[in-house]
Amino acid sequence: MLSNALNPDGTVEQAWATYTEEDHAVWRTLFERQTRLLPALACDAFVRGMKQLPMAADRIPDFEQLSDVLEQQTGWHIVAVQGLLPDAIFFEHLANRRFPAGRFIRQKKQLDYLQEPDVFHDVFGHVPMLMHPAMADFIQLYGQAGLIAQRIGKLAELARVYWYTVEFGLVRERGQTLIYGAGIASSAAESKFSVNSPSPNRIAFDLERVMRTRYRIDDFQESYFVLDSIDDLLALAEIDFAPYYARMDDGTRFQPGEFRDQDRVLHYGNASYHTSV
Ligand SMILES: [Fe+2]
């Protein structure tokens, strides 16, 4: 029987033995699809992390086994959760290098539709990059910053940083623009769209600009922000957000597809996708 007993920190048992053959089959379909696509579309750190972790097509990974490898590499640990956690509890986990991962997996008939993050998004999408020291430090800082932002009412501004990096980030590498964000890496359609489609804008990452930019939660992004290098996350992991929040008080915000005069634009999207849906 699956135990849903909730620990005080919002975690549950992964209860690996309770996954059904159909659960594992869904994992296999998603895993095989993404491992075919990503070596050409994702950055080196993602592909390397994917190969170093004990993840394979045949079974949903065991969080303890993943954590053993991850902990040695960057000191992170994966904890199982049943659904979305309250913000404060989520941030507290991140600040302590514990990554909350949904234990359930989406259903076969909803392979590309996901209301809340499941084990494929959280583990396949996020954990490879947590093997990289820059991402490991940055997400911990994000947890610490989240606890502060919540107290001072700046969560919307901070959440945009996570969205446009950890979830939907792209990076320049070997003369190409490649994926490192988990929201992209766990979606076959958005993996291709974000890198290859002429539709979205691809704009050089600028922290203040990102903090002012709204995002879409219901569809592909209209704009992606591109780091010059994954190591830029190291500088971000040391950022003091306070002066940025102070500047946000002028109220200037950008819509997802909007440009700003100072943008360093790598690709002007033709918006063909979003004008056709
Ligand atoms: Fe995520």
PDB file of N, CA, C and O in Angstrom, residues 182-230:
ATOM      1  N   ALA A 182      14.864  22.814 -16.912  1.00  0.00           N
ATOM      2  CA  ALA A 182      14.149  21.548 -16.726  1.00  0.00           C
ATOM      3  C   ALA A 182      12.773  21.522 -17.395  1.00  0.00           C
ATOM      4  O   ALA A 182      12.319  20.478 -17.850  1.00  0.00           O
ATOM      5  N   GLY A 183      12.121  22.686 -17.435  1.00  0.00           N
ATOM      6  CA  GLY A 183      10.802  22.734 -18.064  1.00  0.00           C
ATOM      7  C   GLY A 183      10.890  22.425 -19.544  1.00  0.00           C
ATOM      8  O   GLY A 183       9.975  21.833 -20.134  1.00  0.00           O
ATOM      9  N   ILE A 184      11.997  22.808 -20.152  1.00  0.00           N
ATOM     10  CA  ILE A 184      12.213  22.489 -21.566  1.00  0.00           C
ATOM     11  C   ILE A 184      12.695  21.044 -21.698  1.00  0.00           C
ATOM     12  O   ILE A 184      12.155  20.269 -22.491  1.00  0.00           O
ATOM     13  N   ALA A 185      13.700  20.682 -20.897  1.00  0.00           N
ATOM     14  CA  ALA A 185      14.355  19.367 -21.067  1.00  0.00           C
ATOM     15  C   ALA A 185      13.416  18.199 -20.819  1.00  0.00           C
ATOM     16  O   ALA A 185      13.660  17.097 -21.285  1.00  0.00           O
ATOM     17  N   SER A 186      12.316  18.452 -20.090  1.00  0.00           N
ATOM     18  CA  SER A 186      11.384  17.351 -19.823  1.00  0.00           C
ATOM     19  C   SER A 186      10.219  17.352 -20.811  1.00  0.00           C
ATOM     20  O   SER A 186       9.286  16.567 -20.661  1.00  0.00           O
ATOM     21  N   SER A 187      10.255  18.222 -21.819  1.00  0.00           N
ATOM     22  CA  SER A 187       9.173  18.284 -22.814  1.00  0.00           C
ATOM     23  C   SER A 187       9.749  18.104 -24.223  1.00  0.00           C
ATOM     24  O   SER A 187      10.583  18.899 -24.662  1.00  0.00           O
ATOM     25  N   ALA A 188       9.287  17.087 -24.915  1.00  0.00           N
ATOM     26  CA  ALA A 188       9.805  16.828 -26.268  1.00  0.00           C
ATOM     27  C   ALA A 188       9.483  18.000 -27.188  1.00  0.00           C
ATOM     28  O   ALA A 188      10.334  18.492 -27.934  1.00  0.00           O
ATOM     29  N   ALA A 189       8.246  18.459 -27.125  1.00  0.00           N
ATOM     30  CA  ALA A 189       7.824  19.515 -28.048  1.00  0.00           C
ATOM     31  C   ALA A 189       8.569  20.820 -27.776  1.00  0.00           C
ATOM     32  O   ALA A 189       9.036  21.494 -28.702  1.00  0.00           O
ATOM     33  N   GLU A 190       8.714  21.177 -26.487  1.00  0.00           N
ATOM     34  CA  GLU A 190       9.375  22.454 -26.201  1.00  0.00           C
ATOM     35  C   GLU A 190      10.894  22.351 -26.392  1.00  0.00           C
ATOM     36  O   GLU A 190      11.553  23.355 -26.676  1.00  0.00           O
ATOM     37  N   SER A 191      11.462  21.149 -26.270  1.00  0.00           N
ATOM     38  CA  SER A 191      12.897  20.989 -26.560  1.00  0.00           C
ATOM     39  C   SER A 191      13.173  21.427 -27.989  1.00  0.00           C
ATOM     40  O   SER A 191      14.116  22.178 -28.259  1.00  0.00           O
ATOM     41  N   LYS A 192      12.342  20.959 -28.907  1.00  0.00           N
ATOM     42  CA  LYS A 192      12.552  21.303 -30.321  1.00  0.00           C
ATOM     43  C   LYS A 192      12.203  22.768 -30.578  1.00  0.00           C
ATOM     44  O   LYS A 192      12.926  23.481 -31.267  1.00  0.00           O
ATOM     45  N   PHE A 193      11.084  23.211 -30.001  1.00  0.00           N
ATOM     46  CA  PHE A 193      10.618  24.577 -30.209  1.00  0.00           C
ATOM     47  C   PHE A 193      11.641  25.603 -29.721  1.00  0.00           C
ATOM     48  O   PHE A 193      11.976  26.562 -30.433  1.00  0.00           O
ATOM     49  N   SER A 194      12.155  25.392 -28.506  1.00  0.00           N
ATOM     50  CA  SER A 194      13.010  26.417 -27.888  1.00  0.00           C
ATOM     51  C   SER A 194      14.316  26.607 -28.667  1.00  0.00           C
ATOM     52  O   SER A 194      14.826  27.717 -28.759  1.00  0.00           O
ATOM     53  N   VAL A 195      14.837  25.514 -29.228  1.00  0.00           N
ATOM     54  CA  VAL A 195      16.138  25.579 -29.906  1.00  0.00           C
ATOM     55  C   VAL A 195      15.989  25.844 -31.408  1.00  0.00           C
ATOM     56  O   VAL A 195      16.735  26.639 -31.980  1.00  0.00           O
ATOM     57  N   ASN A 196      15.022  25.188 -32.029  1.00  0.00           N
ATOM     58  CA  ASN A 196      14.969  25.201 -33.497  1.00  0.00           C
ATOM     59  C   ASN A 196      13.924  26.112 -34.124  1.00  0.00           C
ATOM     60  O   ASN A 196      14.047  26.466 -35.292  1.00  0.00           O
ATOM     61  N   SER A 197      12.873  26.456 -33.393  1.00  0.00           N
ATOM     62  CA  SER A 197      11.788  27.200 -34.036  1.00  0.00           C
ATOM     63  C   SER A 197      12.175  28.663 -34.280  1.00  0.00           C
ATOM     64  O   SER A 197      12.821  29.294 -33.431  1.00  0.00           O
ATOM     65  N   PRO A 198      11.753  29.231 -35.415  1.00  0.00           N
ATOM     66  CA  PRO A 198      11.982  30.661 -35.642  1.00  0.00           C
ATOM     67  C   PRO A 198      11.017  31.537 -34.830  1.00  0.00           C
ATOM     68  O   PRO A 198      11.151  32.756 -34.802  1.00  0.00           O
ATOM     69  N   SER A 199      10.063  30.921 -34.156  1.00  0.00           N
ATOM     70  CA  SER A 199       8.998  31.689 -33.500  1.00  0.00           C
ATOM     71  C   SER A 199       9.432  32.473 -32.254  1.00  0.00           C
ATOM     72  O   SER A 199       9.148  33.666 -32.150  1.00  0.00           O
ATOM     73  N   PRO A 200      10.094  31.849 -31.264  1.00  0.00           N
ATOM     74  CA  PRO A 200      10.357  32.597 -30.017  1.00  0.00           C
ATOM     75  C   PRO A 200      11.566  33.532 -30.116  1.00  0.00           C
ATOM     76  O   PRO A 200      12.479  33.303 -30.916  1.00  0.00           O
ATOM     77  N   ASN A 201      11.553  34.562 -29.261  1.00  0.00           N
ATOM     78  CA  ASN A 201      12.727  35.434 -29.138  1.00  0.00           C
ATOM     79  C   ASN A 201      13.773  34.726 -28.283  1.00  0.00           C
ATOM     80  O   ASN A 201      13.431  34.029 -27.329  1.00  0.00           O
ATOM     81  N   ARG A 202      15.034  34.947 -28.607  1.00  0.00           N
ATOM     82  CA  ARG A 202      16.122  34.452 -27.766  1.00  0.00           C
ATOM     83  C   ARG A 202      17.000  35.665 -27.433  1.00  0.00           C
ATOM     84  O   ARG A 202      17.596  36.268 -28.326  1.00  0.00           O
ATOM     85  N   ILE A 203      16.999  36.007 -26.160  1.00  0.00           N
ATOM     86  CA  ILE A 203      17.582  37.276 -25.714  1.00  0.00           C
ATOM     87  C   ILE A 203      18.662  36.980 -24.678  1.00  0.00           C
ATOM     88  O   ILE A 203      18.468  36.115 -23.818  1.00  0.00           O
ATOM     89  N   ALA A 204      19.786  37.680 -24.756  1.00  0.00           N
ATOM     90  CA  ALA A 204      20.858  37.463 -23.777  1.00  0.00           C
ATOM     91  C   ALA A 204      20.332  37.740 -22.366  1.00  0.00           C
ATOM     92  O   ALA A 204      19.627  38.724 -22.131  1.00  0.00           O
ATOM     93  N   PHE A 205      20.698  36.872 -21.439  1.00  0.00           N
ATOM     94  CA  PHE A 205      20.217  36.983 -20.063  1.00  0.00           C
ATOM     95  C   PHE A 205      20.687  38.274 -19.409  1.00  0.00           C
ATOM     96  O   PHE A 205      21.867  38.621 -19.485  1.00  0.00           O
ATOM     97  N   ASP A 206      19.750  38.949 -18.762  1.00  0.00           N
ATOM     98  CA  ASP A 206      20.064  40.146 -17.985  1.00  0.00           C
ATOM     99  C   ASP A 206      19.149  40.079 -16.765  1.00  0.00           C
ATOM    100  O   ASP A 206      17.918  40.035 -16.913  1.00  0.00           O
ATOM    101  N   LEU A 207      19.748  40.037 -15.589  1.00  0.00           N
ATOM    102  CA  LEU A 207      18.974  39.742 -14.383  1.00  0.00           C
ATOM    103  C   LEU A 207      17.808  40.702 -14.159  1.00  0.00           C
ATOM    104  O   LEU A 207      16.676  40.288 -13.920  1.00  0.00           O
ATOM    105  N   GLU A 208      18.114  42.001 -14.257  1.00  0.00           N
ATOM    106  CA  GLU A 208      17.051  42.968 -13.968  1.00  0.00           C
ATOM    107  C   GLU A 208      15.927  42.860 -14.995  1.00  0.00           C
ATOM    108  O   GLU A 208      14.735  42.911 -14.661  1.00  0.00           O
ATOM    109  N   ARG A 209      16.294  42.690 -16.232  1.00  0.00           N
ATOM    110  CA  ARG A 209      15.318  42.558 -17.318  1.00  0.00           C
ATOM    111  C   ARG A 209      14.415  41.344 -17.060  1.00  0.00           C
ATOM    112  O   ARG A 209      13.191  41.391 -17.203  1.00  0.00           O
ATOM    113  N   VAL A 210      15.025  40.240 -16.653  1.00  0.00           N
ATOM    114  CA  VAL A 210      14.266  39.014 -16.383  1.00  0.00           C
ATOM    115  C   VAL A 210      13.300  39.219 -15.210  1.00  0.00           C
ATOM    116  O   VAL A 210      12.150  38.790 -15.252  1.00  0.00           O
ATOM    117  N   MET A 211      13.766  39.916 -14.188  1.00  0.00           N
ATOM    118  CA  MET A 211      12.906  40.125 -13.017  1.00  0.00           C
ATOM    119  C   MET A 211      11.693  40.988 -13.340  1.00  0.00           C
ATOM    120  O   MET A 211      10.710  41.002 -12.600  1.00  0.00           O
ATOM    121  N   ARG A 212      11.781  41.697 -14.459  1.00  0.00           N
ATOM    122  CA  ARG A 212      10.661  42.557 -14.865  1.00  0.00           C
ATOM    123  C   ARG A 212       9.767  41.892 -15.921  1.00  0.00           C
ATOM    124  O   ARG A 212       8.834  42.523 -16.413  1.00  0.00           O
ATOM    125  N   THR A 213      10.065  40.654 -16.298  1.00  0.00           N
ATOM    126  CA  THR A 213       9.382  40.056 -17.448  1.00  0.00           C
ATOM    127  C   THR A 213       8.394  38.973 -17.036  1.00  0.00           C
ATOM    128  O   THR A 213       8.771  37.971 -16.418  1.00  0.00           O
ATOM    129  N   ARG A 214       7.140  39.168 -17.392  1.00  0.00           N
ATOM    130  CA  ARG A 214       6.102  38.176 -17.096  1.00  0.00           C
ATOM    131  C   ARG A 214       6.324  36.944 -17.960  1.00  0.00           C
ATOM    132  O   ARG A 214       7.019  37.002 -18.974  1.00  0.00           O
ATOM    133  N   TYR A 215       5.721  35.837 -17.566  1.00  0.00           N
ATOM    134  CA  TYR A 215       5.925  34.609 -18.349  1.00  0.00           C
ATOM    135  C   TYR A 215       4.622  33.857 -18.546  1.00  0.00           C
ATOM    136  O   TYR A 215       3.632  34.120 -17.870  1.00  0.00           O
ATOM    137  N   ARG A 216       4.644  32.940 -19.483  1.00  0.00           N
ATOM    138  CA  ARG A 216       3.467  32.119 -19.776  1.00  0.00           C
ATOM    139  C   ARG A 216       3.585  30.810 -19.025  1.00  0.00           C
ATOM    140  O   ARG A 216       4.612  30.154 -19.094  1.00  0.00           O
ATOM    141  N   ILE A 217       2.507  30.439 -18.330  1.00  0.00           N
ATOM    142  CA  ILE A 217       2.576  29.131 -17.665  1.00  0.00           C
ATOM    143  C   ILE A 217       1.774  28.077 -18.424  1.00  0.00           C
ATOM    144  O   ILE A 217       1.826  26.910 -18.112  1.00  0.00           O
ATOM    145  N   ASP A 218       1.065  28.511 -19.466  1.00  0.00           N
ATOM    146  CA  ASP A 218       0.120  27.601 -20.103  1.00  0.00           C
ATOM    147  C   ASP A 218       0.561  27.166 -21.492  1.00  0.00           C
ATOM    148  O   ASP A 218      -0.159  26.463 -22.183  1.00  0.00           O
ATOM    149  N   ASP A 219       1.728  27.584 -21.937  1.00  0.00           N
ATOM    150  CA  ASP A 219       2.107  27.295 -23.318  1.00  0.00           C
ATOM    151  C   ASP A 219       3.623  27.466 -23.452  1.00  0.00           C
ATOM    152  O   ASP A 219       4.295  27.870 -22.503  1.00  0.00           O
ATOM    153  N   PHE A 220       4.156  27.211 -24.654  1.00  0.00           N
ATOM    154  CA  PHE A 220       5.572  27.487 -24.889  1.00  0.00           C
ATOM    155  C   PHE A 220       5.869  28.955 -24.562  1.00  0.00           C
ATOM    156  O   PHE A 220       5.003  29.816 -24.693  1.00  0.00           O
ATOM    157  N   GLN A 221       7.124  29.221 -24.215  1.00  0.00           N
ATOM    158  CA  GLN A 221       7.520  30.606 -23.928  1.00  0.00           C
ATOM    159  C   GLN A 221       7.599  31.425 -25.222  1.00  0.00           C
ATOM    160  O   GLN A 221       7.954  30.905 -26.274  1.00  0.00           O
ATOM    161  N   GLU A 222       7.298  32.712 -25.100  1.00  0.00           N
ATOM    162  CA  GLU A 222       7.468  33.612 -26.249  1.00  0.00           C
ATOM    163  C   GLU A 222       8.905  34.118 -26.317  1.00  0.00           C
ATOM    164  O   GLU A 222       9.407  34.477 -27.377  1.00  0.00           O
ATOM    165  N   SER A 223       9.553  34.216 -25.160  1.00  0.00           N
ATOM    166  CA  SER A 223      10.953  34.656 -25.106  1.00  0.00           C
ATOM    167  C   SER A 223      11.732  33.721 -24.194  1.00  0.00           C
ATOM    168  O   SER A 223      11.243  33.335 -23.129  1.00  0.00           O
ATOM    169  N   TYR A 224      12.928  33.371 -24.633  1.00  0.00           N
ATOM    170  CA  TYR A 224      13.863  32.620 -23.791  1.00  0.00           C
ATOM    171  C   TYR A 224      15.053  33.532 -23.526  1.00  0.00           C
ATOM    172  O   TYR A 224      15.453  34.324 -24.390  1.00  0.00           O
ATOM    173  N   PHE A 225      15.629  33.403 -22.331  1.00  0.00           N
ATOM    174  CA  PHE A 225      16.813  34.194 -21.985  1.00  0.00           C
ATOM    175  C   PHE A 225      18.030  33.268 -21.959  1.00  0.00           C
ATOM    176  O   PHE A 225      17.968  32.154 -21.433  1.00  0.00           O
ATOM    177  N   VAL A 226      19.117  33.753 -22.551  1.00  0.00           N
ATOM    178  CA  VAL A 226      20.246  32.883 -22.886  1.00  0.00           C
ATOM    179  C   VAL A 226      21.495  33.320 -22.107  1.00  0.00           C
ATOM    180  O   VAL A 226      21.955  34.462 -22.241  1.00  0.00           O
ATOM    181  N   LEU A 227      22.046  32.407 -21.326  1.00  0.00           N
ATOM    182  CA  LEU A 227      23.315  32.686 -20.630  1.00  0.00           C
ATOM    183  C   LEU A 227      24.471  32.556 -21.616  1.00  0.00           C
ATOM    184  O   LEU A 227      24.407  31.759 -22.550  1.00  0.00           O
ATOM    185  N   ASP A 228      25.549  33.324 -21.365  1.00  0.00           N
ATOM    186  CA  ASP A 228      26.756  33.167 -22.197  1.00  0.00           C
ATOM    187  C   ASP A 228      27.494  31.894 -21.829  1.00  0.00           C
ATOM    188  O   ASP A 228      28.234  31.335 -22.642  1.00  0.00           O
ATOM    189  N   SER A 229      27.321  31.448 -20.584  1.00  0.00           N
ATOM    190  CA  SER A 229      27.986  30.228 -20.116  1.00  0.00           C
ATOM    191  C   SER A 229      27.232  29.735 -18.881  1.00  0.00           C
ATOM    192  O   SER A 229      26.683  30.551 -18.120  1.00  0.00           O
ATOM    193  N   ILE A 230      27.244  28.423 -18.668  1.00  0.00           N
ATOM    194  CA  ILE A 230      26.605  27.871 -17.464  1.00  0.00           C
ATOM    195  C   ILE A 230      27.276  28.426 -16.206  1.00  0.00           C
ATOM    196  O   ILE A 230      26.649  28.608 -15.173  1.00  0.00           O
TER     197      ILE A 230
END
